[in-house]
PDB file of C-alpha atoms in Angstrom:
ATOM      1  CA  MET A  20      41.918  90.175 -30.961  1.00 60.00           C
ATOM      2  CA  ALA A  21      43.187  87.323 -28.529  1.00 65.00           C
ATOM      3  CA  ALA A  22      44.888  88.411 -25.308  1.00 72.00           C
ATOM      4  CA  SER A  23      48.312  87.335 -26.600  1.00 76.00           C
ATOM      5  CA  ASP A  24      47.957  89.349 -29.854  1.00 87.00           C
ATOM      6  CA  LEU A  25      47.085  92.403 -27.713  1.00 90.00           C
ATOM      7  CA  GLU A  26      50.214  91.891 -25.618  1.00 91.00           C
ATOM      8  CA  GLN A  27      52.200  91.563 -28.663  1.00 93.00           C
ATOM      9  CA  ALA A  28      50.737  94.791 -30.128  1.00 93.00           C
ATOM     10  CA  GLU A  29      51.130  96.605 -26.876  1.00 93.00           C
ATOM     11  CA  THR A  30      54.855  95.750 -26.849  1.00 93.00           C
ATOM     12  CA  HIS A  31      55.225  96.754 -30.439  1.00 96.00           C
ATOM     13  CA  TYR A  32      53.635 100.233 -29.867  1.00 95.00           C
ATOM     14  CA  ARG A  33      55.587 100.956 -26.666  1.00 95.00           C
ATOM     15  CA  ALA A  34      58.923 100.202 -28.335  1.00 95.00           C
ATOM     16  CA  ALA A  35      57.828 102.290 -31.420  1.00 95.00           C
ATOM     17  CA  PHE A  36      56.872 105.210 -29.029  1.00 94.00           C
ATOM     18  CA  ALA A  37      60.342 105.059 -27.338  1.00 95.00           C
ATOM     19  CA  LEU A  38      62.097 105.089 -30.750  1.00 96.00           C
ATOM     20  CA  TRP A  39      60.149 108.029 -31.962  1.00 94.00           C
ATOM     21  CA  GLN A  40      60.362 109.942 -28.740  1.00 94.00           C
ATOM     22  CA  GLN A  41      64.169 109.634 -29.033  1.00 95.00           C
ATOM     23  CA  GLN A  42      63.900 110.940 -32.498  1.00 94.00           C
ATOM     24  CA  GLY A  43      61.709 113.682 -31.758  1.00 92.00           C
ATOM     25  CA  ASP A  44      59.078 112.780 -34.325  1.00 93.00           C
ATOM     26  CA  GLU A  45      55.882 113.940 -33.053  1.00 93.00           C
ATOM     27  CA  PRO A  46      53.386 112.641 -35.660  1.00 93.00           C
ATOM     28  CA  LEU A  47      54.998 109.012 -35.291  1.00 95.00           C
ATOM     29  CA  GLN A  48      54.773 109.453 -31.464  1.00 95.00           C
ATOM     30  CA  ALA A  49      51.195 110.164 -31.924  1.00 96.00           C
ATOM     31  CA  ALA A  50      50.649 107.073 -34.001  1.00 96.00           C
ATOM     32  CA  ALA A  51      52.193 104.739 -31.558  1.00 96.00           C
ATOM     33  CA  LEU A  52      50.126 106.254 -28.730  1.00 97.00           C
ATOM     34  CA  ASN A  53      47.015 106.074 -30.968  1.00 97.00           C
ATOM     35  CA  GLY A  54      47.924 102.384 -31.358  1.00 96.00           C
ATOM     36  CA  LEU A  55      48.364 101.850 -27.466  1.00 96.00           C
ATOM     37  CA  GLY A  56      44.877 103.450 -27.040  1.00 96.00           C
ATOM     38  CA  LEU A  57      43.441 101.052 -29.535  1.00 96.00           C
ATOM     39  CA  VAL A  58      44.834  98.105 -27.599  1.00 96.00           C
ATOM     40  CA  GLU A  59      43.482  99.276 -24.355  1.00 95.00           C
ATOM     41  CA  SER A  60      40.140 100.157 -25.833  1.00 95.00           C
ATOM     42  CA  SER A  61      39.903  96.593 -27.219  1.00 92.00           C
ATOM     43  CA  ARG A  62      40.492  95.309 -23.741  1.00 93.00           C
ATOM     44  CA  GLY A  63      37.392  97.530 -22.519  1.00 93.00           C
ATOM     45  CA  ASP A  64      39.869  99.723 -20.493  1.00 95.00           C
ATOM     46  CA  TYR A  65      38.466 103.040 -21.842  1.00 95.00           C
ATOM     47  CA  VAL A  66      39.895 105.314 -19.170  1.00 94.00           C
ATOM     48  CA  ALA A  67      43.374 104.154 -20.113  1.00 94.00           C
ATOM     49  CA  SER A  68      42.851 104.467 -23.801  1.00 96.00           C
ATOM     50  CA  LEU A  69      41.319 107.763 -23.396  1.00 96.00           C
ATOM     51  CA  SER A  70      44.479 108.990 -21.814  1.00 96.00           C
ATOM     52  CA  HIS A  71      46.654 107.666 -24.470  1.00 97.00           C
ATOM     53  CA  PHE A  72      44.285 109.187 -27.207  1.00 97.00           C
ATOM     54  CA  GLN A  73      44.481 112.486 -25.663  1.00 97.00           C
ATOM     55  CA  GLN A  74      48.277 112.335 -25.477  1.00 97.00           C
ATOM     56  CA  ALA A  75      48.262 111.349 -29.151  1.00 97.00           C
ATOM     57  CA  LEU A  76      45.990 114.209 -30.076  1.00 96.00           C
ATOM     58  CA  GLN A  77      48.133 116.771 -28.393  1.00 96.00           C
ATOM     59  CA  LEU A  78      51.225 115.578 -30.306  1.00 95.00           C
ATOM     60  CA  ALA A  79      49.370 115.407 -33.666  1.00 94.00           C
ATOM     61  CA  GLN A  80      47.950 119.022 -33.197  1.00 93.00           C
ATOM     62  CA  ALA A  81      51.366 120.313 -32.137  1.00 91.00           C
ATOM     63  CA  ALA A  82      52.860 118.981 -35.332  1.00 84.00           C
ATOM     64  CA  ARG A  83      50.072 120.167 -37.464  1.00 83.00           C
ATOM     65  CA  THR A  84      51.484 118.274 -40.501  1.00 85.00           C
ATOM     66  CA  HIS A  85      49.034 115.302 -40.450  1.00 90.00           C
ATOM     67  CA  PRO A  86      45.403 116.496 -40.361  1.00 91.00           C
ATOM     68  CA  HIS A  87      44.280 112.747 -41.313  1.00 93.00           C
ATOM     69  CA  LEU A  88      46.072 111.372 -38.285  1.00 95.00           C
ATOM     70  CA  GLU A  89      44.216 113.974 -36.189  1.00 96.00           C
ATOM     71  CA  ALA A  90      40.880 112.964 -37.469  1.00 96.00           C
ATOM     72  CA  VAL A  91      41.750 109.304 -36.840  1.00 97.00           C
ATOM     73  CA  VAL A  92      42.774 109.963 -33.170  1.00 97.00           C
ATOM     74  CA  LEU A  93      39.696 112.297 -32.700  1.00 98.00           C
ATOM     75  CA  TRP A  94      37.351 109.460 -33.888  1.00 98.00           C
ATOM     76  CA  ASN A  95      39.099 106.946 -31.588  1.00 97.00           C
ATOM     77  CA  LEU A  96      38.622 109.636 -28.733  1.00 97.00           C
ATOM     78  CA  ALA A  97      34.964 110.060 -29.597  1.00 98.00           C
ATOM     79  CA  VAL A  98      34.285 106.329 -29.495  1.00 97.00           C
ATOM     80  CA  ASP A  99      35.888 106.142 -26.091  1.00 96.00           C
ATOM     81  CA  LEU A 100      33.847 109.054 -24.731  1.00 97.00           C
ATOM     82  CA  ARG A 101      30.822 107.367 -26.147  1.00 97.00           C
ATOM     83  CA  GLU A 102      31.585 104.047 -24.420  1.00 96.00           C
ATOM     84  CA  LEU A 103      31.991 106.204 -21.125  1.00 96.00           C
ATOM     85  CA  ARG A 104      28.533 107.822 -21.863  1.00 97.00           C
ATOM     86  CA  ARG A 105      30.107 111.332 -22.136  1.00 97.00           C
ATOM     87  CA  TYR A 106      27.897 112.037 -25.209  1.00 98.00           C
ATOM     88  CA  ASP A 107      28.251 115.772 -25.254  1.00 97.00           C
ATOM     89  CA  GLU A 108      31.999 115.554 -25.428  1.00 97.00           C
ATOM     90  CA  ALA A 109      32.004 112.828 -28.012  1.00 98.00           C
ATOM     91  CA  LEU A 110      29.684 114.972 -30.372  1.00 98.00           C
ATOM     92  CA  ALA A 111      31.942 117.918 -30.174  1.00 97.00           C
ATOM     93  CA  ILE A 112      35.043 115.818 -31.076  1.00 97.00           C
ATOM     94  CA  VAL A 113      33.168 114.090 -33.839  1.00 97.00           C
ATOM     95  CA  ASP A 114      32.172 117.501 -35.366  1.00 96.00           C
ATOM     96  CA  GLU A 115      35.980 118.459 -35.468  1.00 96.00           C
ATOM     97  CA  ALA A 116      36.964 115.226 -36.817  1.00 97.00           C
ATOM     98  CA  GLN A 117      34.252 115.324 -39.657  1.00 97.00           C
ATOM     99  CA  SER A 118      35.898 118.742 -40.840  1.00 95.00           C
ATOM    100  CA  LEU A 119      39.352 117.119 -40.947  1.00 95.00           C
ATOM    101  CA  ALA A 120      37.965 113.980 -42.640  1.00 95.00           C
ATOM    102  CA  LYS A 121      36.403 115.854 -45.278  1.00 94.00           C
ATOM    103  CA  GLN A 122      39.584 117.833 -45.828  1.00 92.00           C
ATOM    104  CA  ALA A 123      41.312 114.480 -46.488  1.00 92.00           C
ATOM    105  CA  SER A 124      38.419 113.039 -48.609  1.00 93.00           C
ATOM    106  CA  ASP A 125      38.363 110.054 -46.347  1.00 96.00           C
ATOM    107  CA  ASN A 126      34.811 108.703 -47.027  1.00 96.00           C
ATOM    108  CA  TRP A 127      35.545 105.538 -44.910  1.00 97.00           C
ATOM    109  CA  LEU A 128      36.251 107.663 -41.771  1.00 97.00           C
ATOM    110  CA  LEU A 129      33.259 110.080 -42.371  1.00 97.00           C
ATOM    111  CA  SER A 130      30.993 107.166 -42.462  1.00 97.00           C
ATOM    112  CA  ARG A 131      32.428 105.839 -39.245  1.00 98.00           C
ATOM    113  CA  LEU A 132      32.259 109.377 -37.661  1.00 98.00           C
ATOM    114  CA  TYR A 133      28.592 109.840 -38.590  1.00 98.00           C
ATOM    115  CA  ALA A 134      27.915 106.395 -37.335  1.00 98.00           C
ATOM    116  CA  THR A 135      29.319 107.312 -33.945  1.00 98.00           C
ATOM    117  CA  GLU A 136      27.491 110.494 -34.106  1.00 98.00           C
ATOM    118  CA  SER A 137      24.216 108.694 -34.666  1.00 98.00           C
ATOM    119  CA  ASP A 138      25.038 106.342 -31.671  1.00 98.00           C
ATOM    120  CA  CYS A 139      25.699 109.401 -29.281  1.00 98.00           C
ATOM    121  CA  TYR A 140      22.464 111.324 -30.446  1.00 98.00           C
ATOM    122  CA  ARG A 141      20.336 108.141 -30.082  1.00 98.00           C
ATOM    123  CA  ALA A 142      21.799 107.475 -26.440  1.00 97.00           C
ATOM    124  CA  SER A 143      21.011 111.066 -25.499  1.00 97.00           C
ATOM    125  CA  GLY A 144      17.420 110.801 -26.765  1.00 97.00           C
ATOM    126  CA  GLN A 145      17.769 113.178 -29.877  1.00 98.00           C
ATOM    127  CA  LEU A 146      16.240 110.757 -32.277  1.00 98.00           C
ATOM    128  CA  LEU A 147      15.819 113.104 -35.197  1.00 98.00           C
ATOM    129  CA  GLU A 148      19.549 113.966 -35.243  1.00 98.00           C
ATOM    130  CA  ALA A 149      20.437 110.430 -34.705  1.00 98.00           C
ATOM    131  CA  GLU A 150      18.597 109.392 -37.884  1.00 98.00           C
ATOM    132  CA  ARG A 151      20.136 112.307 -39.796  1.00 98.00           C
ATOM    133  CA  ALA A 152      23.589 111.182 -38.732  1.00 98.00           C
ATOM    134  CA  GLY A 153      22.803 107.492 -39.490  1.00 98.00           C
ATOM    135  CA  LEU A 154      21.619 108.235 -43.037  1.00 98.00           C
ATOM    136  CA  ALA A 155      24.782 110.432 -43.532  1.00 98.00           C
ATOM    137  CA  ALA A 156      26.834 107.249 -42.400  1.00 98.00           C
ATOM    138  CA  LEU A 157      25.115 105.113 -44.891  1.00 97.00           C
ATOM    139  CA  ARG A 158      25.589 107.700 -47.701  1.00 96.00           C
ATOM    140  CA  TRP A 159      29.192 107.869 -47.272  1.00 96.00           C
ATOM    141  CA  ALA A 160      29.535 104.201 -46.678  1.00 96.00           C
ATOM    142  CA  ARG A 161      28.068 103.568 -50.069  1.00 94.00           C
ATOM    143  CA  HIS A 162      30.813 105.763 -51.729  1.00 94.00           C
ATOM    144  CA  VAL A 163      33.534 103.393 -50.074  1.00 93.00           C
ATOM    145  CA  LYS A 164      31.549 100.172 -50.992  1.00 87.00           C
ATOM    146  CA  SER A 165      32.858  98.503 -47.756  1.00 93.00           C
ATOM    147  CA  PRO A 166      30.473  95.809 -46.418  1.00 96.00           C
ATOM    148  CA  GLU A 167      31.553  96.437 -42.814  1.00 97.00           C
ATOM    149  CA  VAL A 168      31.098 100.239 -43.086  1.00 97.00           C
ATOM    150  CA  ILE A 169      27.756  99.700 -44.717  1.00 97.00           C
ATOM    151  CA  GLY A 170      26.638  97.143 -42.141  1.00 97.00           C
ATOM    152  CA  ILE A 171      27.650  99.535 -39.240  1.00 98.00           C
ATOM    153  CA  ALA A 172      25.713 102.501 -40.810  1.00 98.00           C
ATOM    154  CA  GLN A 173      22.717 100.252 -41.281  1.00 98.00           C
ATOM    155  CA  SER A 174      22.872  99.025 -37.527  1.00 98.00           C
ATOM    156  CA  ALA A 175      22.750 102.508 -36.317  1.00 98.00           C
ATOM    157  CA  LEU A 176      19.691 103.352 -38.235  1.00 98.00           C
ATOM    158  CA  GLY A 177      18.151 100.081 -37.028  1.00 98.00           C
ATOM    159  CA  ALA A 178      18.997 100.967 -33.340  1.00 97.00           C
ATOM    160  CA  VAL A 179      17.105 104.462 -33.974  1.00 98.00           C
ATOM    161  CA  ALA A 180      14.187 102.675 -35.250  1.00 97.00           C
ATOM    162  CA  LEU A 181      14.231 100.179 -32.382  1.00 97.00           C
ATOM    163  CA  VAL A 182      14.185 103.209 -29.817  1.00 97.00           C
ATOM    164  CA  ARG A 183      11.378 104.869 -31.734  1.00 96.00           C
ATOM    165  CA  GLY A 184       9.334 101.449 -31.682  1.00 96.00           C
ATOM    166  CA  GLU A 185       9.360 101.436 -35.499  1.00 96.00           C
ATOM    167  CA  TYR A 186       9.924  97.600 -35.418  1.00 96.00           C
ATOM    168  CA  GLY A 187       9.396  96.892 -39.056  1.00 95.00           C
ATOM    169  CA  ASP A 188      12.046  99.507 -40.086  1.00 96.00           C
ATOM    170  CA  ALA A 189      14.293  98.166 -37.348  1.00 96.00           C
ATOM    171  CA  ALA A 190      14.034  94.721 -38.686  1.00 96.00           C
ATOM    172  CA  LYS A 191      14.550  95.894 -42.130  1.00 97.00           C
ATOM    173  CA  HIS A 192      17.938  97.814 -41.186  1.00 97.00           C
ATOM    174  CA  LEU A 193      19.296  95.176 -38.887  1.00 96.00           C
ATOM    175  CA  THR A 194      18.650  92.211 -41.323  1.00 97.00           C
ATOM    176  CA  ALA A 195      20.529  94.107 -43.893  1.00 97.00           C
ATOM    177  CA  SER A 196      23.289  95.082 -41.496  1.00 97.00           C
ATOM    178  CA  ALA A 197      23.719  91.535 -40.517  1.00 96.00           C
ATOM    179  CA  LYS A 198      24.104  90.196 -44.160  1.00 97.00           C
ATOM    180  CA  GLN A 199      27.053  92.995 -44.740  1.00 96.00           C
ATOM    181  CA  LEU A 200      28.603  92.258 -41.352  1.00 96.00           C
ATOM    182  CA  LYS A 201      28.745  88.543 -41.986  1.00 96.00           C
ATOM    183  CA  ARG A 202      30.135  89.105 -45.367  1.00 95.00           C
ATOM    184  CA  ALA A 203      32.919  91.296 -43.943  1.00 95.00           C
ATOM    185  CA  ARG A 204      33.303  88.911 -40.972  1.00 95.00           C
ATOM    186  CA  ALA A 205      33.155  91.861 -38.713  1.00 94.00           C
ATOM    187  CA  GLN A 206      32.439  89.966 -35.293  1.00 93.00           C
ATOM    188  CA  ARG A 207      32.164  92.830 -32.933  1.00 91.00           C
ATOM    189  CA  PRO A 208      29.702  94.996 -34.884  1.00 95.00           C
ATOM    190  CA  LEU A 209      27.853  91.859 -35.990  1.00 93.00           C
ATOM    191  CA  ALA A 210      27.473  90.848 -32.350  1.00 95.00           C
ATOM    192  CA  ARG A 211      25.911  94.210 -31.570  1.00 95.00           C
ATOM    193  CA  THR A 212      23.573  94.053 -34.647  1.00 95.00           C
ATOM    194  CA  LEU A 213      22.424  90.486 -33.798  1.00 94.00           C
ATOM    195  CA  LEU A 214      21.583  91.644 -30.196  1.00 94.00           C
ATOM    196  CA  ARG A 215      19.435  94.448 -31.634  1.00 94.00           C
ATOM    197  CA  GLN A 216      17.580  91.794 -33.793  1.00 94.00           C
ATOM    198  CA  VAL A 217      16.734  89.769 -30.631  1.00 93.00           C
ATOM    199  CA  LEU A 218      15.448  92.942 -29.003  1.00 92.00           C
ATOM    200  CA  VAL A 219      13.189  93.516 -32.241  1.00 93.00           C
ATOM    201  CA  GLU A 220      11.971  89.846 -31.747  1.00 91.00           C
ATOM    202  CA  VAL A 221      11.198  90.139 -28.157  1.00 91.00           C
ATOM    203  CA  VAL A 222       9.017  93.288 -28.397  1.00 86.00           C
ATOM    204  CA  CYS A 223       7.172  92.224 -31.705  1.00 78.00           C
TER     205      CYS A 223
END
C-alpha cells in the first residue's frame, strides 16, 4: 500500500475510533484500533501497531460479543510478536485465536493462524512442530480454495524444508507457492517466497 493510502487509512480509522468512542461502542472501537494497528504494521512500526492491537483486544474481550473480531485481533497481535521475534508469546496467542476461529468456522483465518504458528516454531528451531502447523495451514487453506492462502501455507512448508536442508522438497513447495501467489497478485508473501527460492538455488 502506498504511503498516501496509508495516511488516508490512518485518518479514517482515527476518525472512526473517535466516533465510536463517543457512542460507547466497544466492538467498533476495537475494530478501528485494529485498523490503526494494520496501518502501522504495514509501515513496519511493529511496536506502535502492537500497542493498538493490545488496546483493541482489551475492548473486544471486554464486550465479549464478537469472538471473530477477537480472533482477528489476536492473529494480528501474533504476527507483530513474530516480527519482533517474541515467538513464545506469539504461539500462546495463536493457540487462543485458533480456538475462537474454530468456533466461528473461519477456515481462512485458521489457515493463516497455522501458517503464523509454523513460522514461529521454525524460527525457534522446533521443526517438527513447524511442519505440523504448516500442513494444518495447507489443509485449512484447501477448504477455502484461496490461491493466496494456499500459497502462504506452501511457502511456510518450503521454509521448514529449507532449514532442514531438504532442498528438493523446499523447491517443490516454493515453486507451487510462487505460482499461487502470482495468481493471487499477493506481492508481499510472493516476495518472501521468491527470496526463499533464491536461497534454495544458492545452496544447491
